mmCIF file of C-alpha atoms in Angstrom:
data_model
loop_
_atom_site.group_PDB
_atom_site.id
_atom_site.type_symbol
_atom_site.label_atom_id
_atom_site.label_comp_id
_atom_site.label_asym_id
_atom_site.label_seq_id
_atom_site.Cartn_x
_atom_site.Cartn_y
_atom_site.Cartn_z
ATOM 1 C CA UNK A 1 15.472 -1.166 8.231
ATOM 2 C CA UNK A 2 12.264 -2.609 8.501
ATOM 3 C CA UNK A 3 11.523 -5.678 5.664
ATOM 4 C CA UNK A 4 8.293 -7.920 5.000
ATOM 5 C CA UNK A 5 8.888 -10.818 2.644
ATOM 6 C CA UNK A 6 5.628 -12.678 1.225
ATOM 7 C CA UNK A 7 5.348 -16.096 -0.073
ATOM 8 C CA UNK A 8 4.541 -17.717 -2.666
ATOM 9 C CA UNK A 9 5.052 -14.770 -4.921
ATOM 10 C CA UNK A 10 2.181 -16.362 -7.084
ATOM 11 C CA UNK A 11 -0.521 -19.160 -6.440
ATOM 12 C CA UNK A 12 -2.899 -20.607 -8.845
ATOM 13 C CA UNK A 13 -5.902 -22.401 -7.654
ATOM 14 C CA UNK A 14 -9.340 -23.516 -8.673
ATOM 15 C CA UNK A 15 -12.204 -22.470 -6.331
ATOM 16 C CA UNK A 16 -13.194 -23.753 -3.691
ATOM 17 C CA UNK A 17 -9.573 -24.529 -2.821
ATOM 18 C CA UNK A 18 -8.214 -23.316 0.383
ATOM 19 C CA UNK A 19 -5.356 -21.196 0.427
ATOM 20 C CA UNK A 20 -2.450 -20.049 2.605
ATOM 21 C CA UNK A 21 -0.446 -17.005 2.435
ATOM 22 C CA UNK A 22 2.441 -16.393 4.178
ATOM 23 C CA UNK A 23 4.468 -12.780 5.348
ATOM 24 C CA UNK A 24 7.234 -13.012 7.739
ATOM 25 C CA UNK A 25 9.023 -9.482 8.439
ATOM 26 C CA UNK A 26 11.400 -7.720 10.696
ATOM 27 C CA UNK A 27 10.765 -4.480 12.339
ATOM 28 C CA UNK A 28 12.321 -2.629 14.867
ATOM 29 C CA UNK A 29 9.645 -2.262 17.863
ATOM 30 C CA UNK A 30 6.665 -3.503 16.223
ATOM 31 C CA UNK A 31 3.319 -1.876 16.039
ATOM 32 C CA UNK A 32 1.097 -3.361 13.867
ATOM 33 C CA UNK A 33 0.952 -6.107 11.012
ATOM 34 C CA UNK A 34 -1.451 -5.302 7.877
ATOM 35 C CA UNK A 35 -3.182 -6.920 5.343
ATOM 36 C CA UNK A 36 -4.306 -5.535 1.875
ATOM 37 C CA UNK A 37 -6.303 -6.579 -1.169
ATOM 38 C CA UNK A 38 -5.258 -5.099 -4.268
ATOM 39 C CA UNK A 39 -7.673 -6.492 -7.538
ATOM 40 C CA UNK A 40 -7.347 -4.023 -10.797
ATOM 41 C CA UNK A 41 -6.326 -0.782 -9.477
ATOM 42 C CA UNK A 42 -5.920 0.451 -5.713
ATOM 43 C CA UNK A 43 -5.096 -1.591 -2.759
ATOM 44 C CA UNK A 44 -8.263 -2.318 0.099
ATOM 45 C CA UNK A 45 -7.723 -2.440 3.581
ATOM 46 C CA UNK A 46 -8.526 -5.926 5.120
ATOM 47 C CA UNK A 47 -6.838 -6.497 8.355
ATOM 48 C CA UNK A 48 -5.001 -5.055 11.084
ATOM 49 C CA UNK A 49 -3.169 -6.939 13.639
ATOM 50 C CA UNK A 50 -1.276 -6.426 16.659
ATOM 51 C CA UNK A 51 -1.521 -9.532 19.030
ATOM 52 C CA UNK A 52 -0.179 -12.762 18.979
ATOM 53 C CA UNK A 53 -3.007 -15.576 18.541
ATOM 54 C CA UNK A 54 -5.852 -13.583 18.170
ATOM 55 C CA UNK A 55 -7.560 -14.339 14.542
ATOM 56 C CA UNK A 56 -9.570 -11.958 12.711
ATOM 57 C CA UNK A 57 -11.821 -12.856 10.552
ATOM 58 C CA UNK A 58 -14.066 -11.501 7.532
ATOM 59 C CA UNK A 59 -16.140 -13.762 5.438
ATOM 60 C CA UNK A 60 -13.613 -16.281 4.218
ATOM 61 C CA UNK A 61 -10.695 -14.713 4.705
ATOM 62 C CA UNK A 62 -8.882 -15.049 8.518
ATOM 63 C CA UNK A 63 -5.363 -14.276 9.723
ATOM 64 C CA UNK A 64 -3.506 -14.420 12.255
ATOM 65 C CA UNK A 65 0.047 -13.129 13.929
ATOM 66 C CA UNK A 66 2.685 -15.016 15.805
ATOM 67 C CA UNK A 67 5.064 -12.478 16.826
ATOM 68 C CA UNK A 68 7.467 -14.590 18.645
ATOM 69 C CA UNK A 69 8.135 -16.384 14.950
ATOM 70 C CA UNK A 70 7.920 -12.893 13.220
ATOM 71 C CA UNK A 71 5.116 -13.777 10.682
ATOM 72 C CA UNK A 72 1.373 -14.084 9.513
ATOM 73 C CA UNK A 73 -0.678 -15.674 7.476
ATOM 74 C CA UNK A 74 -3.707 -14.672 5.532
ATOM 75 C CA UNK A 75 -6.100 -17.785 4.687
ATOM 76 C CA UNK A 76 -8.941 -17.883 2.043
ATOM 77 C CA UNK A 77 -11.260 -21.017 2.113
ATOM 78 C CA UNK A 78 -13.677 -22.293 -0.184
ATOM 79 C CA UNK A 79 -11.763 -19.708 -2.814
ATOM 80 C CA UNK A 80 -13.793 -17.416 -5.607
ATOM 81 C CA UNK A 81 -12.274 -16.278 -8.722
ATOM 82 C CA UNK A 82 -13.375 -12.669 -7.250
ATOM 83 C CA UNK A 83 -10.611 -13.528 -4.884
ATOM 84 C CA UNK A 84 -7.945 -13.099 -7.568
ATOM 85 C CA UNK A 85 -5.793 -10.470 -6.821
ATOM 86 C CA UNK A 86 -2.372 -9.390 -5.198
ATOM 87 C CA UNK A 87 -2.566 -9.376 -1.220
ATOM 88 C CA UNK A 88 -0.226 -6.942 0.133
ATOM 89 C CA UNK A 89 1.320 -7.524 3.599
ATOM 90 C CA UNK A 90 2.465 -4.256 5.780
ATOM 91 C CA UNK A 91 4.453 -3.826 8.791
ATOM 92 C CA UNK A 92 4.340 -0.705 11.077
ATOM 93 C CA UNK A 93 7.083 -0.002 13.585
ATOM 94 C CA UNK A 94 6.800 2.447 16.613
ATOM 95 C CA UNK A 95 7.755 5.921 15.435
ATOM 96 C CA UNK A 96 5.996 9.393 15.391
ATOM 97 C CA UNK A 97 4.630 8.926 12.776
ATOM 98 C CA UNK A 98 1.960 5.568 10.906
ATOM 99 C CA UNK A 99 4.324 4.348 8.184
ATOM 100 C CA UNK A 100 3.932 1.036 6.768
ATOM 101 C CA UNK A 101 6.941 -1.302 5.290
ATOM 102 C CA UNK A 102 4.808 -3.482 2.365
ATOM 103 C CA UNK A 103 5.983 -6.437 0.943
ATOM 104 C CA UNK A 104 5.864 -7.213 -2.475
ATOM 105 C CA UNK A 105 2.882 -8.993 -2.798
ATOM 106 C CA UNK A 106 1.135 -12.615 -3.179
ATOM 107 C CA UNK A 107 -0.562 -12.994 -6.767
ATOM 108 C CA UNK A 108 -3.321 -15.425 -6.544
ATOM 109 C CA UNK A 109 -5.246 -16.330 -9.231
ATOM 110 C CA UNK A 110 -8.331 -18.552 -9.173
ATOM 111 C CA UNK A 111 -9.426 -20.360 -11.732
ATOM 112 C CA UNK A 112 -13.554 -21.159 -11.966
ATOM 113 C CA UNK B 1 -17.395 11.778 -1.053
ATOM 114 C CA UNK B 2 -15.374 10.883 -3.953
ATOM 115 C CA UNK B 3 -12.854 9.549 -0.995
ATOM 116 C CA UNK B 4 -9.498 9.752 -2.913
ATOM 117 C CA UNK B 5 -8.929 10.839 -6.398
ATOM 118 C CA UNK B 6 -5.936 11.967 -8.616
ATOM 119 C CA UNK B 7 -4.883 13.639 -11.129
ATOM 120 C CA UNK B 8 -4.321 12.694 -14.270
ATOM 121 C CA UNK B 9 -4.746 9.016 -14.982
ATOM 122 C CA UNK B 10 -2.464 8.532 -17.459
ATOM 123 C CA UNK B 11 0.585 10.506 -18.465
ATOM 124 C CA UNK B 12 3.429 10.317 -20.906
ATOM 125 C CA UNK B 13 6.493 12.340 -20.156
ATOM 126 C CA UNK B 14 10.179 12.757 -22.209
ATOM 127 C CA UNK B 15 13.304 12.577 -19.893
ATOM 128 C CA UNK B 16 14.056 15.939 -18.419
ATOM 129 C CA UNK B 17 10.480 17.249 -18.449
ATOM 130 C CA UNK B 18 8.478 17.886 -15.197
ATOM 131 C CA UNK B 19 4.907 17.175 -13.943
ATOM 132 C CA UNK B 20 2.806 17.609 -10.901
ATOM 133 C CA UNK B 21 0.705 14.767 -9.710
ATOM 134 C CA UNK B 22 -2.404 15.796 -7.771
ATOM 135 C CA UNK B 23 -3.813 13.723 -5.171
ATOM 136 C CA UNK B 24 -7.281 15.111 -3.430
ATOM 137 C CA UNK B 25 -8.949 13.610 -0.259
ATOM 138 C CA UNK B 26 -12.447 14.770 0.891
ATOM 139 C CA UNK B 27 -12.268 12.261 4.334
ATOM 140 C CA UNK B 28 -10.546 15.440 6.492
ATOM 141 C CA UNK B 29 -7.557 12.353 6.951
ATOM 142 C CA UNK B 30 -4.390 14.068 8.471
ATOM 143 C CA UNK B 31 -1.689 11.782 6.914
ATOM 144 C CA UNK B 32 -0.941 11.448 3.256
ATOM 145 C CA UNK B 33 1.633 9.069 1.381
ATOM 146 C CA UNK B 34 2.740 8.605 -2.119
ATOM 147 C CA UNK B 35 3.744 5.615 -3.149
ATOM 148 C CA UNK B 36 5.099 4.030 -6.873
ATOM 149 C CA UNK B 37 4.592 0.049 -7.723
ATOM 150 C CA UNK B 38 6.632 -1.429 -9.793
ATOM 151 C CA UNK B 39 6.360 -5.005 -11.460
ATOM 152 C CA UNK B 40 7.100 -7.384 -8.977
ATOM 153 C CA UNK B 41 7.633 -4.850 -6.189
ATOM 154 C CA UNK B 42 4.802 -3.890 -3.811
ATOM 155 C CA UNK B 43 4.570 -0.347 -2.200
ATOM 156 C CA UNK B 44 7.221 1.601 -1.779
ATOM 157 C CA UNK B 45 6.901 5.005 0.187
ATOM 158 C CA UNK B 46 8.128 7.862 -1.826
ATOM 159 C CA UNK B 47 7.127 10.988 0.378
ATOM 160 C CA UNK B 48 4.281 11.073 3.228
ATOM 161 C CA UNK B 49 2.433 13.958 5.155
ATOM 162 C CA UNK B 50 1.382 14.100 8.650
ATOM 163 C CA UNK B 51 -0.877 17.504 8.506
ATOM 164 C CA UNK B 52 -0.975 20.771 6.148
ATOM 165 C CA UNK B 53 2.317 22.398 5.626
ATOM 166 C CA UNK B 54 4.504 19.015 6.578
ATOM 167 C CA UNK B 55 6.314 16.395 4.661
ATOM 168 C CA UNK B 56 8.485 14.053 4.995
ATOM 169 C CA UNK B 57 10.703 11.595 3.203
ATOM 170 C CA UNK B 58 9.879 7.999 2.728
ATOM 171 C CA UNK B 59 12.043 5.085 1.281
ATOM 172 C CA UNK B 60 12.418 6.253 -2.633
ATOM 173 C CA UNK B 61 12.050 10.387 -2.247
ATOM 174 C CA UNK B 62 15.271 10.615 -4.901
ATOM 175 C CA UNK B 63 13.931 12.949 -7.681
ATOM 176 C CA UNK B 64 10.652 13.884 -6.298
ATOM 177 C CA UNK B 65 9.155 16.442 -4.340
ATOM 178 C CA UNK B 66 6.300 17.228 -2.210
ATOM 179 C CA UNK B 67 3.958 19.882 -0.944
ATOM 180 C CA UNK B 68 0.981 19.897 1.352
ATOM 181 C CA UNK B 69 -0.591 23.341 1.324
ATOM 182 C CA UNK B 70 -3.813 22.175 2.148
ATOM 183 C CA UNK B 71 -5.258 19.557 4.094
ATOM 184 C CA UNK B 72 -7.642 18.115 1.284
ATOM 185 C CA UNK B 73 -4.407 17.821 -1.435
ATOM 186 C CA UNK B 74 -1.135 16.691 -1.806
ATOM 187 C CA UNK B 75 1.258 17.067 -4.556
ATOM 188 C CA UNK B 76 4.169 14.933 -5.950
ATOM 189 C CA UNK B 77 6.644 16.822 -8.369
ATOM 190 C CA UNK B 78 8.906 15.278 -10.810
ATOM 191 C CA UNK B 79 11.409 17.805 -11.554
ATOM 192 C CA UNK B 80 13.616 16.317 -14.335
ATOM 193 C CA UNK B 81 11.863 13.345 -15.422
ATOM 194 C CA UNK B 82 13.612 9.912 -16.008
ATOM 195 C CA UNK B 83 12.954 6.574 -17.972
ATOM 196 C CA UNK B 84 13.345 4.656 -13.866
ATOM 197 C CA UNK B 85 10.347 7.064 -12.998
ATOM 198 C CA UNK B 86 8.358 4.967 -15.437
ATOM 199 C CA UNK B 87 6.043 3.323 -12.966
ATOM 200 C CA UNK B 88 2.244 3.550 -11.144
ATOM 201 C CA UNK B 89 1.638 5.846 -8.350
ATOM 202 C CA UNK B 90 -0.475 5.989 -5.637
ATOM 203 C CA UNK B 91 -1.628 8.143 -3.674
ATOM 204 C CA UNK B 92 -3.665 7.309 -0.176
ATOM 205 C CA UNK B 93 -4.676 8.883 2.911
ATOM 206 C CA UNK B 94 -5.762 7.859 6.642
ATOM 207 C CA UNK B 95 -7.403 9.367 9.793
ATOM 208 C CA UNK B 96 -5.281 9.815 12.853
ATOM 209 C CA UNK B 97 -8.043 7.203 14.227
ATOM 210 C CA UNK B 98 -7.434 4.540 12.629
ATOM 211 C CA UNK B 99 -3.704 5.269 10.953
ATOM 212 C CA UNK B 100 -3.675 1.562 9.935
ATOM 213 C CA UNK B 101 -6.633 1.847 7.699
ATOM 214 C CA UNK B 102 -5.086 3.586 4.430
ATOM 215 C CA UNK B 103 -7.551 4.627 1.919
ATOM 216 C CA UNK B 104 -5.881 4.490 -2.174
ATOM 217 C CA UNK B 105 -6.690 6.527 -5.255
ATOM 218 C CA UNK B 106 -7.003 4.874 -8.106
ATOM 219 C CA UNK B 107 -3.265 5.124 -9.512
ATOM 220 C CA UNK B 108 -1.279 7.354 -12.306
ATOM 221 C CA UNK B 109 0.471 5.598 -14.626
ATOM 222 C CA UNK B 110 3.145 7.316 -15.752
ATOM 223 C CA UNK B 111 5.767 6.491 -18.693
ATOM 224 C CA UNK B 112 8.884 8.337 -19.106
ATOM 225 C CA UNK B 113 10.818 7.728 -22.904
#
């Protein structure tokens, strides 16, 4: 059974801090590690990775994969309060079909 | 496009009554999931779709059902409702291009008393 465990649970920062956010998970034959946004209502895609070492980046947000230590992490700099929300990490194993294993979540708050 | 929308918003329900949730894509996306969040607990997959006429279970299917008739819609069923089917549900879709790249309505929240 595949499993994705986030941490912290919840972080609350002022902007302009940086933060880190962490999602280590198991998964038989592994395809694909995801990130999501989720503010009020439905989650956003953000990221998609599949390589070891290889950041992506958008804006202020970047992540990266290690898959020989099973995890990523998502980092925010200089933070917003429009960057309070729940970030969702996925994990997709090899299969027929695209089915993501998400974790429960990171809450992040930021206070102005 | 409206990308994904459902039906209804909001819904009360009494234990043992039945409802249809109605999810509606206008991106042509192949696969479809349905998901419920609860407090504190992420996604979890309830029933997906990988093209019209198929489904398939997912983590929670227990007490739900599913049909895909055609392409643009899929439709979760509570039969019998209960009070642990109190929760928000999501609907979202992807292209068989990029599978990874799920696109989410905006949520029913249902409440079952």
């Amino acid at each position: 059974e595949d499993k994705v465990v986030q941490s912290p649970l919840s972080l609350v920062v002022h902007e302009g801090d940086t933060v880190t956010l962490n999602c280590s998970y198991e998964v038989t034959n592994f395809r694909s590690l995801l990130w999501y946004k989720q503010e009020k209502k439905a989650p956003t895609f953000l990221f998609m990775l599949t390589s070891s070492g290889i950041e992506k980046k958008s804006g202020r947000l970047s992540s990266i994969l290690d898959k020989k230590e099973l995890f990523s992490i998502l980092n925010i700099t200089a933070t917003q309060t429009g960057d309070s929300a729940i970030y969702l990490c996925a994990v997709v194993g090899r299969g027929g079909s695209y089915i993501p294993t998400f974790g429960r979540g990171t809450s992040l708050i930021v206070h102005p | 496009n409206a990308g994904v929308t459902q039906t209804p918003k909001f819904r009360v329900l009494k234990t043992g009554q039945s409802m249809t949730l109605l999810c509606a894509q206008d991106m042509n996306h192949e696969y479809m999931y349905w998901y419920r969040q609860d407090p504190g607990m992420g996604l979890r997959l309830i029933h997906y779709s990988v093209g019209e006429g198929t489904t398939a279970k997912g983590e929670v299917p227990d007490g739900y059902n599913v049909s895909r008739l055609k392409k643009q819609n899929f439709l979760l069923g509570l039969e019998s409702a209960a009070p642990s089917q109190t929760s928000v549900y999501f609907c979202a879709s992807a292209g068989t291009s990029k599978p990874y790249e799920q696109y989410f309505g905006p949520g029913t929240r249902l409440t079952v008393t």
